[in-house]
Short mmCIF file of C-alpha atoms in Angstrom, two decimals:
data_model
loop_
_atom_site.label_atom_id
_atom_site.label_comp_id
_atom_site.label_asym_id
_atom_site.label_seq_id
_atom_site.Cartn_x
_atom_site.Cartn_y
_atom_site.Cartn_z
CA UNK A 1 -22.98 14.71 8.18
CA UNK A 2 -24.34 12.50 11.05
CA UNK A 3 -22.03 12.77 13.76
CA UNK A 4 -23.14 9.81 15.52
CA UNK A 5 -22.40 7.39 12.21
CA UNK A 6 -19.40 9.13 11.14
CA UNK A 7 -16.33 6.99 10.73
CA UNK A 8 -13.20 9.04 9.66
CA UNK A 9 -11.10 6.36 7.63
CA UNK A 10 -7.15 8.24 6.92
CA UNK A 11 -4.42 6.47 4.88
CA UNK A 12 -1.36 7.87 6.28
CA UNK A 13 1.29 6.89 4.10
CA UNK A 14 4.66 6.98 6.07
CA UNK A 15 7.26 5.21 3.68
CA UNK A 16 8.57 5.49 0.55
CA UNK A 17 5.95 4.36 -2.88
CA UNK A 18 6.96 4.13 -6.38
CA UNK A 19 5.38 6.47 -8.53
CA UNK A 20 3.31 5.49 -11.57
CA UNK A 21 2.93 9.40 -12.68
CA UNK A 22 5.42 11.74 -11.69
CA UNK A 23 8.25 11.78 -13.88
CA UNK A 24 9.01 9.22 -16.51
CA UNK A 25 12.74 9.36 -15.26
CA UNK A 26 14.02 9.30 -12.00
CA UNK A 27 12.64 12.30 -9.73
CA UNK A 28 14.92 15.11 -9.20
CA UNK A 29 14.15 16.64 -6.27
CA UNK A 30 13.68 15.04 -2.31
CA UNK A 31 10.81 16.50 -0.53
CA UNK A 32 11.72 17.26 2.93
CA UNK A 33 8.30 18.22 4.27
CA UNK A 34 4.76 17.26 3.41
CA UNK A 35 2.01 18.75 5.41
CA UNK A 36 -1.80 18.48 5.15
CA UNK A 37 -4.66 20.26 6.51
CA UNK A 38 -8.13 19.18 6.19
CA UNK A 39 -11.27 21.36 7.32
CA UNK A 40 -14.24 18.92 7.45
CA UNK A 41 -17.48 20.74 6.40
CA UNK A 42 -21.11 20.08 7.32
CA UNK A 43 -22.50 19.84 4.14
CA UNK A 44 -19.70 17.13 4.05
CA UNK A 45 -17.40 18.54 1.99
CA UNK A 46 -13.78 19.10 2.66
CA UNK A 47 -10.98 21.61 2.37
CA UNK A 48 -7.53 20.48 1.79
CA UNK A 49 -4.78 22.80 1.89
CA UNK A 50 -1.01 21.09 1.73
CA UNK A 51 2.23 22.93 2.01
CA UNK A 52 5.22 20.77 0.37
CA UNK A 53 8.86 21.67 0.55
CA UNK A 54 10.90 20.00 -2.01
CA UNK A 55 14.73 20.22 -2.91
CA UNK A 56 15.41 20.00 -6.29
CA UNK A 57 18.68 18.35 -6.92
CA UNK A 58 19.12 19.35 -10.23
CA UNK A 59 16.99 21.85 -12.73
CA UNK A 60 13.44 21.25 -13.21
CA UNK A 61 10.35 22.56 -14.48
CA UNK A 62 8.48 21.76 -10.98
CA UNK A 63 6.05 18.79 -9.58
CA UNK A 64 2.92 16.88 -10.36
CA UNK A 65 0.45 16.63 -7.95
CA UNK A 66 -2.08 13.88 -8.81
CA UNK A 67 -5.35 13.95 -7.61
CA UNK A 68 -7.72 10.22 -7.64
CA UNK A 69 -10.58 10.86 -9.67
CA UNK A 70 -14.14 9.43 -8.36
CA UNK A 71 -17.74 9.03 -8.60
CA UNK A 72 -18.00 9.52 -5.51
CA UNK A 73 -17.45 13.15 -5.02
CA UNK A 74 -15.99 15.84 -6.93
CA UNK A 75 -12.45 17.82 -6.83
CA UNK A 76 -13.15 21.46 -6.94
CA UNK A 77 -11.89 25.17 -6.71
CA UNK A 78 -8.03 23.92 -7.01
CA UNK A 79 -5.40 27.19 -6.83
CA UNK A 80 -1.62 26.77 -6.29
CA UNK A 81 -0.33 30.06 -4.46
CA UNK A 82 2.51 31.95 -6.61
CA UNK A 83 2.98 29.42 -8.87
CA UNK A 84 1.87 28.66 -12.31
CA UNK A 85 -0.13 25.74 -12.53
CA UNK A 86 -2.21 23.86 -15.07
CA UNK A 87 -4.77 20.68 -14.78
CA UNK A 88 -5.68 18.03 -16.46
CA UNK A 89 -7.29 14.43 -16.58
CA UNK A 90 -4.96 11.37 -16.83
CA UNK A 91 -5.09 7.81 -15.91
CA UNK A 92 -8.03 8.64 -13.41
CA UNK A 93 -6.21 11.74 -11.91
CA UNK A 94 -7.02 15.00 -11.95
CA UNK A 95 -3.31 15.80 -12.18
CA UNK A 96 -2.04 19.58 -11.20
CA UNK A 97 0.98 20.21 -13.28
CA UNK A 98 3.04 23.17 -11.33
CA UNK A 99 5.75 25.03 -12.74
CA UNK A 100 6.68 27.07 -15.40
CA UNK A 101 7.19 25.50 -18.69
CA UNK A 102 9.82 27.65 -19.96
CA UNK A 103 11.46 28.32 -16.45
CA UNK A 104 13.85 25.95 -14.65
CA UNK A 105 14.04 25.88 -10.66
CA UNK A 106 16.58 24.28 -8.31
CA UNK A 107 17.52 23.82 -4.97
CA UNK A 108 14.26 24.62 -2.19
CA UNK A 109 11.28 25.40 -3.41
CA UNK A 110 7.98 25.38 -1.33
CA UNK A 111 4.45 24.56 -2.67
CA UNK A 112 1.17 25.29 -1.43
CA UNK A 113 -2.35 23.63 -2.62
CA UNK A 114 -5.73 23.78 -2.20
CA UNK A 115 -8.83 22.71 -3.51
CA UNK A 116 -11.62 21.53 -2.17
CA UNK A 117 -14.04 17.35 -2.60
CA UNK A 118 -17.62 18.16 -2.32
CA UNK A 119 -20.58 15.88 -2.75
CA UNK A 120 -18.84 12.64 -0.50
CA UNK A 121 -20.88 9.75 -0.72
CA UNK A 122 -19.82 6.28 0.05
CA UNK A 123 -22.94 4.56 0.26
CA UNK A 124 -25.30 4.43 3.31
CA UNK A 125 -22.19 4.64 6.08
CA UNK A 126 -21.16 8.31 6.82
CA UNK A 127 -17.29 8.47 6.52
CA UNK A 128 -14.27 9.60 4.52
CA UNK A 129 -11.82 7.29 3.06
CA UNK A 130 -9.25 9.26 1.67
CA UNK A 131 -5.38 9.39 1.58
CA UNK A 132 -3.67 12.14 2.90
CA UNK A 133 -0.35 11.69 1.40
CA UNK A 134 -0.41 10.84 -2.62
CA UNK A 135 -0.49 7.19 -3.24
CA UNK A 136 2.21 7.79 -6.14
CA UNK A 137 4.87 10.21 -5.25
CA UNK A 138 7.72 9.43 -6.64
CA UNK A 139 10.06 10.35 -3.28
CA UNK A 140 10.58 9.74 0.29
CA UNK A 141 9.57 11.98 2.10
CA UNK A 142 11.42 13.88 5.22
CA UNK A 143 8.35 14.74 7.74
CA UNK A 144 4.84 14.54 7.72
CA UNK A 145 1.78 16.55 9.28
CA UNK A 146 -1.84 15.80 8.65
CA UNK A 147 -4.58 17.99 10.76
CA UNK A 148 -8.28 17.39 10.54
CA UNK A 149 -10.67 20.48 11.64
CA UNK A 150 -13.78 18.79 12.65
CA UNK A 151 -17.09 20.69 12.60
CA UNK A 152 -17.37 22.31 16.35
CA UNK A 153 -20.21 20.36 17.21
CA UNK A 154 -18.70 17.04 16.29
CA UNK A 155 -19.18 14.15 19.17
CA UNK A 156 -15.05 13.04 19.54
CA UNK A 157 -16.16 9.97 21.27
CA UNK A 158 -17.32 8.58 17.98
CA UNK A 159 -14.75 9.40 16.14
CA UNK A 160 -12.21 6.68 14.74
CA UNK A 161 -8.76 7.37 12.62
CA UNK A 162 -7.10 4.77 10.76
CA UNK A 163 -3.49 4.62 8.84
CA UNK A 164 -1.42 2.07 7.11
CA UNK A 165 -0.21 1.28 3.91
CA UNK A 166 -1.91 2.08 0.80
CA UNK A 167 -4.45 -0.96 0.81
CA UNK A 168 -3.42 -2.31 3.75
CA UNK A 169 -6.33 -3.38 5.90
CA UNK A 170 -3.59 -3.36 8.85
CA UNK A 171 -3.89 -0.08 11.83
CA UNK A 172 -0.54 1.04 12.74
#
């Protein structure tokens, strides 16, 4: 990473999108917390790791987490703590089914994930354009956190954040 061209671009998504992939019925469960951690590597790679609380109002097998699927890095090393989990390819996802498939849950039930998009490249410009919060969940959701860990020896003054709507060109 060159810290004097790097450009962090960050899609926070703050209000409520309609899902394309979740569920093919209605959701049932509310997630009351979404948070998101993101270590920035120098070998510019990074490590997500996002804790999500969810309230299911009536039973379920669990949640889909999908993942957008690019050429222009790769989705690696995924693991969901204490929870079964499989993955799989869909409508350019990599989609991480969690739950078990012969267990129901309800009421709170928390969710950690992490995995880890090496080999970034978006042409000559140094920068990551990714959104923190899923472009397709399929609830509102009660409170967000994202935190970025930059490299130690990153310059702040040439550092700049964006957020908006999913492809919004606006900076709220």
């Amino acid at each position: 990473i060159k810290p004097f061209l790097i450009i962090l671009i960050f899609s926070f998504l703050l209000i409520i999108l309609n899902s394309t992939y979740i569920n093919a019925d209605s959701p049932t469960y509310n997630t009351d917390r979404f948070n998101v951690d993101v270590e920035i590597n120098k070998d510019n790679s990074f490590n997500f790791k996002e804790m999500i609380d969810v309230d299911f109002t009536s039973p379920s097998h669990g949640i889909y987490r999908n993942i957008p699927i690019s050429s222009k890095y790769d989705i690696k090393n995924i693991v969901v703590r204490n929870h079964y989990f499989t993955i799989l390819n869909k409508e350019n996802n990599k989609v991480i089914r969690i739950g078990d498939p012969d267990k129901l849950v309800e009421g709170k039930e928390s969710y950690i994930i992490k995995y880890k998009i090496a080999g970034y490249s978006q042409g000559k410009k140094d920068y990551l354009y990714l959104d923190i919060l899923p472009t397709g969940w399929s609830t509102s959701i009660g409170s967000v956190t994202a935190n970025i860990k930059l490299p130690e020896d990153m310059p702040m003054d040439k550092i700049k954040v964006y957020s908006g709507k999913y492809k919004s060109s606006e900076n709220k």
